[in-house]
Amino acid sequence: RAKSAGGNRAELADPEADARAITRHGLTTALPTALERGEFFIEYQPLVHLGDGSVRGAEALVRWLHPQHGVLGPDRFIPLAEHTGLIVPLGRWVLEESIRQARAWRERHGGQAGPLRINVNLSPCQLGHPGLVQDTVDILERAGVTPDALCLEVTESALIGADDDLLKPLRRLAEMGVDIALDDFGTGYSNLANLRRLPVSILKLDRSFTQGMQRFPADPVDLKIVEGIVSLAHSLDLAVTVEGVETGAQAEQLRILGCDTAQGWYYARPGPPERLHDLTLVDSTG
Ligand code: C2E
Ligand code: MG
Ligand code: MG
Ligand code: MG
């Protein structure tokens, strides 16, 4: 029996891998039309100040409403878009759409440079694209939004060993007043001293650190590591945001450790932009 099963498997040549490859191929070829047809949409997840619990902004997270497969998360298609170069127009669309949303939020705050800022993820391909700075300037100007309403998130791994050519556009944006956050911090192997070279003003501690805090009592070594990162970040004038906060106990622990801002399911899952109206209203009245 074992022999015939083995034979069968060889004949079928891993049907699941085939299906995955077909889907990958299908998704890749469908990407450009998906952008034209408006199948992408953005969910927003609030960023909460740990000191006073107020909502300070939101991260824009792109999704694809695929006509056959339903809603696909970015992990399914961002790598494909990066591979084909579609990430550049897609990323531009995400930026434009979320800046438009930031403007709508600001208008709710009497048109002032209200507290709500928008965080947008930038992939390494976008960083290397020569149009990045001008596109960003144009999008902000068209929407009538000041650069301080925008924070661009770049992963630590994208900036490890980045040469000056790659950092130049980020520096220009930072000089204009756009905040740059180092996303998924702690997952790469960047030299901490290297941080001084990067035009970043925010560290986003990766979810893996927060996960370590779910156990109670939390591993004292985990706590020491986070404490060390926070104090290093603060001594370099960097603010610390933590991602993946799922419980109140974690939030309290991270607040005690000195983290500035938090994001996670404990506060809200990513959702439609209207949800941010409610959260903000609740916060400003309470
Ligand atoms: P990220 O930038 O690190 O975003 C945080 C991810 O953690 C999001 O996953 C979010 O939904 C998830 N998350 C938030 N809170 C919690 C929590 O409490 N628990 C858990 N388990 N997860 C939480 P998502 O939306 O699937 O996005 C995955 C990644 O895709 C993002 O990671 C980002 O790197 C990338 N991405 C998303 N949107 C864009 C985009 O517009 N452009 C580019 N280039 N990348 C994007
Ligand atoms: Mg991010
Ligand atoms: Mg992140
Ligand atoms: Mg992450």
Coordinates of C-alpha atoms and ligand atoms in Angstrom, one line a residue:
R1 CA 0.0 0.0 0.0
A2 CA 2.7 2.4 0.9
K3 CA 4.3 1.8 -2.4
S4 CA 1.2 2.6 -4.5
A5 CA 0.6 5.7 -2.4
G6 CA 4.1 6.8 -3.1
G7 CA 3.6 6.1 -6.8
N8 CA 0.4 8.1 -6.8
R9 CA 2.0 11.1 -5.3
A10 CA 4.8 11.0 -7.8
E11 CA 2.3 10.9 -10.7
L12 CA 0.3 13.9 -9.3
A13 CA 3.5 15.9 -8.8
D14 CA 2.3 17.8 -5.8
P15 CA -1.1 19.2 -6.9
E16 CA -1.1 21.7 -4.1
A17 CA 2.1 23.3 -5.3
D18 CA 0.7 23.4 -8.8
A19 CA -2.4 25.1 -7.6
R20 CA -0.3 27.6 -5.7
A21 CA 1.8 28.3 -8.7
I22 CA -1.3 28.8 -10.9
T23 CA -2.8 31.2 -8.4
R24 CA 0.4 33.1 -8.2
H25 CA 0.7 33.3 -11.9
G26 CA -3.0 34.2 -12.2
L27 CA -2.8 36.9 -9.6
T28 CA 0.4 38.3 -11.1
T29 CA -1.2 38.7 -14.6
A30 CA -4.5 40.1 -13.0
L31 CA -2.7 42.8 -11.0
P32 CA -2.5 45.6 -13.7
T33 CA -6.2 45.3 -14.6
A34 CA -7.1 45.1 -10.9
L35 CA -5.6 48.5 -10.5
E36 CA -7.4 49.9 -13.5
R37 CA -10.7 48.4 -12.4
G38 CA -10.4 49.8 -8.9
E39 CA -10.3 46.4 -7.1
F40 CA -7.8 47.6 -4.4
F41 CA -9.0 49.3 -1.3
I42 CA -7.5 50.5 1.9
E43 CA -8.2 49.6 5.5
Y44 CA -7.0 51.9 8.3
Q45 CA -5.7 50.9 11.7
P46 CA -5.5 53.5 14.4
L47 CA -2.3 54.5 16.2
V48 CA -2.9 55.2 19.8
H49 CA -0.9 57.3 22.2
L50 CA 0.0 55.1 25.2
G51 CA 0.1 58.0 27.6
D52 CA -3.4 59.3 27.1
G53 CA -5.1 56.8 24.9
S54 CA -5.9 59.3 22.2
V55 CA -5.9 58.3 18.5
R56 CA -3.0 60.0 16.8
G57 CA -3.2 58.6 13.3
A58 CA -3.7 55.5 11.3
E59 CA -1.7 53.1 9.2
A60 CA -3.0 52.5 5.6
L61 CA -3.1 48.8 4.8
V62 CA -3.9 47.8 1.2
R63 CA -6.3 44.9 0.3
W64 CA -7.4 43.5 -3.0
L65 CA -11.0 42.6 -3.6
H66 CA -10.4 39.9 -6.1
P67 CA -13.5 39.0 -8.2
Q68 CA -13.0 35.2 -7.7
H69 CA -10.9 34.8 -4.6
G70 CA -12.5 37.5 -2.4
V71 CA -10.4 39.8 -0.2
L72 CA -6.7 39.2 -0.4
G73 CA -4.2 40.5 2.1
P74 CA -1.0 42.4 1.1
D75 CA 1.2 39.4 1.9
R76 CA -0.5 37.6 -1.0
F77 CA 0.1 40.2 -3.7
I78 CA 2.7 42.9 -2.6
P79 CA 5.6 40.5 -3.3
L80 CA 4.1 39.8 -6.8
A81 CA 3.6 43.6 -7.4
E82 CA 7.2 44.2 -6.3
H83 CA 8.4 41.5 -8.7
T84 CA 6.6 42.9 -11.7
G85 CA 7.1 46.6 -10.9
L86 CA 3.4 47.2 -10.5
I87 CA 4.2 48.3 -7.0
V88 CA 5.2 51.7 -8.2
P89 CA 1.8 52.7 -9.6
L90 CA 0.0 50.7 -6.9
G91 CA 2.0 52.4 -4.2
R92 CA 1.3 55.8 -5.8
W93 CA -2.4 55.0 -5.7
V94 CA -2.2 53.9 -2.0
L95 CA -0.4 57.2 -1.2
E96 CA -2.9 59.3 -3.2
E97 CA -5.9 57.6 -1.7
S98 CA -4.7 57.7 1.9
I99 CA -3.6 61.4 1.6
R100 CA -7.1 62.1 0.3
Q101 CA -8.5 60.3 3.4
A102 CA -6.1 62.3 5.7
R103 CA -7.5 65.5 4.2
A104 CA -11.1 64.3 4.9
W105 CA -10.1 63.6 8.5
R106 CA -8.4 67.0 8.8
E107 CA -11.5 68.7 7.6
R108 CA -13.4 67.1 10.4
H109 CA -11.0 68.9 12.7
G110 CA -11.9 72.3 11.3
G111 CA -9.4 72.2 8.5
Q112 CA -6.5 72.5 11.0
A113 CA -3.4 70.4 11.0
G114 CA -5.3 68.1 13.4
P115 CA -3.8 65.3 15.3
L116 CA -4.7 62.6 12.7
R117 CA -1.7 61.6 10.6
I118 CA -1.5 58.9 8.0
N119 CA 1.2 56.2 7.9
V120 CA 1.9 54.7 4.4
N121 CA 4.1 51.7 3.8
L122 CA 6.8 52.0 1.1
S123 CA 8.4 49.1 -0.5
P124 CA 12.1 49.0 -1.4
C125 CA 11.2 49.3 -5.2
Q126 CA 9.4 52.6 -4.5
L127 CA 12.4 53.9 -2.6
G128 CA 14.6 53.2 -5.6
H129 CA 12.2 54.8 -8.1
P130 CA 13.3 58.3 -9.2
G131 CA 9.8 59.8 -9.1
L132 CA 9.2 59.2 -5.4
V133 CA 9.9 62.6 -4.0
Q134 CA 8.1 64.5 -6.8
D135 CA 5.1 62.2 -6.8
T136 CA 4.8 62.7 -3.0
V137 CA 5.1 66.4 -3.3
D138 CA 2.5 66.5 -6.1
I139 CA 0.0 64.3 -4.2
L140 CA 0.3 66.4 -1.0
E141 CA -0.1 69.6 -2.9
R142 CA -3.1 68.4 -4.9
A143 CA -4.8 67.3 -1.7
G144 CA -3.8 70.5 0.1
V145 CA -2.3 68.5 2.9
T146 CA 0.9 69.5 4.7
P147 CA 3.8 67.1 4.8
D148 CA 3.6 66.7 8.6
A149 CA 0.4 64.8 8.1
L150 CA 2.3 62.0 6.4
C151 CA 4.6 59.3 7.8
L152 CA 6.3 56.8 5.4
E153 CA 7.1 53.4 6.8
V154 CA 10.2 51.7 5.4
T155 CA 11.2 48.3 6.8
E156 CA 14.5 47.9 8.6
S157 CA 15.5 45.2 6.1
A158 CA 15.0 47.6 3.1
L159 CA 17.4 50.1 4.7
I160 CA 20.1 47.7 5.9
G161 CA 23.2 48.5 4.0
A162 CA 21.3 51.1 2.0
D163 CA 23.8 53.4 0.2
D164 CA 23.4 57.1 0.0
D165 CA 21.6 57.0 -3.3
L166 CA 18.7 55.1 -1.7
L167 CA 18.7 57.4 1.4
K168 CA 18.8 60.6 -0.5
P169 CA 15.0 60.7 -1.4
L170 CA 14.2 59.8 2.2
R171 CA 16.3 62.6 3.4
R172 CA 14.6 65.1 1.0
L173 CA 11.2 63.9 2.3
A174 CA 12.3 64.2 5.9
E175 CA 13.6 67.7 5.3
M176 CA 10.2 68.6 3.9
G177 CA 8.6 67.5 7.1
V178 CA 7.5 64.0 6.2
D179 CA 8.1 61.6 9.1
I180 CA 10.0 58.4 8.3
A181 CA 9.4 55.3 10.4
L182 CA 11.6 52.2 10.5
D183 CA 9.0 49.4 10.2
D184 CA 9.4 45.9 11.7
F185 CA 12.3 47.0 13.7
G186 CA 14.2 44.3 15.5
T187 CA 13.7 41.6 12.8
G188 CA 16.8 42.5 10.8
Y189 CA 20.3 42.7 11.9
S190 CA 21.0 46.4 11.6
N191 CA 23.8 47.8 13.5
L192 CA 22.2 50.0 16.1
A193 CA 24.8 52.7 15.6
N194 CA 23.7 52.7 12.0
L195 CA 20.4 54.3 13.1
R196 CA 22.1 57.7 13.3
R197 CA 22.8 57.6 9.6
L198 CA 19.1 57.0 8.7
P199 CA 16.7 59.9 8.3
V200 CA 14.1 58.2 10.5
S201 CA 12.2 59.7 13.5
I202 CA 10.2 56.7 14.5
L203 CA 11.0 53.1 15.3
K204 CA 8.2 50.6 14.9
L205 CA 9.0 47.7 17.1
D206 CA 8.1 44.5 15.4
R207 CA 5.2 42.4 16.6
S208 CA 7.5 39.6 17.7
F209 CA 8.5 41.7 20.7
T210 CA 4.9 42.3 21.7
Q211 CA 4.1 38.6 21.3
G212 CA 6.8 37.8 23.9
M213 CA 4.8 40.0 26.3
Q214 CA 1.6 38.0 26.0
R215 CA 2.8 35.4 28.6
F216 CA 2.3 36.4 32.2
P217 CA 4.6 37.1 33.8
A218 CA 6.5 38.2 30.7
D219 CA 10.0 36.9 30.1
P220 CA 12.2 39.3 32.0
V221 CA 14.8 39.1 29.2
D222 CA 12.2 40.2 26.6
L223 CA 11.4 43.2 28.9
K224 CA 15.0 44.1 29.2
I225 CA 15.5 44.1 25.5
V226 CA 12.5 46.3 24.8
E227 CA 13.5 48.6 27.6
G228 CA 17.0 48.9 26.1
I229 CA 15.7 49.6 22.6
V230 CA 13.3 52.3 23.9
S231 CA 16.0 54.0 25.9
L232 CA 18.4 53.9 22.9
A233 CA 15.7 55.2 20.6
H234 CA 14.8 58.1 23.0
S235 CA 18.4 59.0 23.4
L236 CA 18.6 59.4 19.6
D237 CA 15.3 61.4 19.6
L238 CA 13.3 58.7 18.0
A239 CA 9.7 57.9 19.0
V240 CA 8.8 54.3 19.6
T241 CA 5.6 52.7 18.2
V242 CA 4.8 49.1 19.0
E243 CA 2.7 46.9 16.7
G244 CA 0.6 43.9 17.4
V245 CA -0.8 44.9 20.8
E246 CA -3.5 42.4 21.4
T247 CA -4.3 42.8 25.2
G248 CA -4.6 45.5 27.7
A249 CA -1.9 43.9 29.8
Q250 CA 0.5 44.2 26.9
A251 CA -0.4 47.8 26.4
E252 CA 0.2 48.6 30.1
Q253 CA 3.5 46.8 30.1
L254 CA 4.6 48.7 27.0
R255 CA 3.5 52.0 28.4
I256 CA 5.6 51.3 31.5
L257 CA 8.6 50.4 29.4
G258 CA 8.3 53.9 27.8
C259 CA 6.9 53.2 24.4
D260 CA 5.1 56.2 22.9
T261 CA 2.5 54.8 20.5
A262 CA 0.7 51.5 20.0
Q263 CA -1.2 49.7 17.3
G264 CA -3.0 46.4 17.4
W265 CA -6.2 44.4 17.7
Y266 CA -6.6 45.5 21.3
Y267 CA -7.5 49.0 20.0
A268 CA -8.9 48.1 16.6
R269 CA -8.4 45.8 13.7
P270 CA -7.8 47.5 10.4
G271 CA -11.1 48.7 9.0
P272 CA -12.9 51.2 6.8
P273 CA -12.1 54.9 7.2
E274 CA -15.4 55.7 8.8
R275 CA -14.4 53.7 11.9
L276 CA -11.7 56.3 12.5
H277 CA -14.3 59.0 12.7
D278 CA -16.0 57.2 15.6
L279 CA -12.8 56.4 17.4
T280 CA -11.6 60.0 17.1
L281 CA -14.9 61.4 18.3
V282 CA -15.0 59.1 21.2
D283 CA -11.5 60.2 22.2
S284 CA -11.9 63.9 21.8
T285 CA -15.1 63.9 23.8
G286 CA -14.0 61.5 26.5
Ligands
C2E1 P1 3.2 46.1 8.5 O1 3.4 47.4 7.9 O2 4.1 45.6 9.6 O3 1.7 46.1 9.0 C1 1.2 45.6 10.2 C2 0.5 44.2 10.0 O4 0.2 43.7 11.2 C3 -0.8 44.4 9.2 O5 -1.0 43.2 8.4 C4 -1.8 44.4 10.3 O6 -3.1 44.0 9.9 C5 -1.2 43.4 11.3 N1 -1.7 43.6 12.6 C6 -2.0 44.8 13.2 N2 -2.4 44.6 14.5 C7 -2.2 43.3 14.8 C8 -2.4 42.5 16.0 O7 -2.7 43.0 17.1 N3 -2.1 41.2 15.9 C9 -1.7 40.6 14.7 N4 -1.5 39.3 14.7 N5 -1.5 41.4 13.6 C10 -1.8 42.7 13.6 P2 -1.4 43.3 6.9 O8 -2.5 44.3 6.7 O9 -1.7 41.9 6.5 O10 -0.2 43.8 6.2 C11 1.0 43.0 6.1 C12 2.2 43.8 5.5 O11 1.9 44.2 4.1 C13 2.4 45.1 6.2 O12 3.1 44.9 7.4 C14 3.2 45.8 5.1 O13 4.6 45.5 5.2 C15 2.6 45.3 3.9 N6 1.7 46.3 3.3 C16 0.4 46.6 3.6 N7 0.0 47.6 2.9 C17 1.0 48.0 2.0 C18 1.1 49.0 1.0 O14 0.2 49.8 0.7 N8 2.3 49.1 0.4 C19 3.4 48.2 0.7 N9 4.5 48.4 0.0 N10 3.3 47.3 1.6 C20 2.1 47.2 2.3
MG2 MG 3.8 49.2 8.3
MG3 MG 5.1 46.9 10.8
MG4 MG 5.1 43.9 10.4

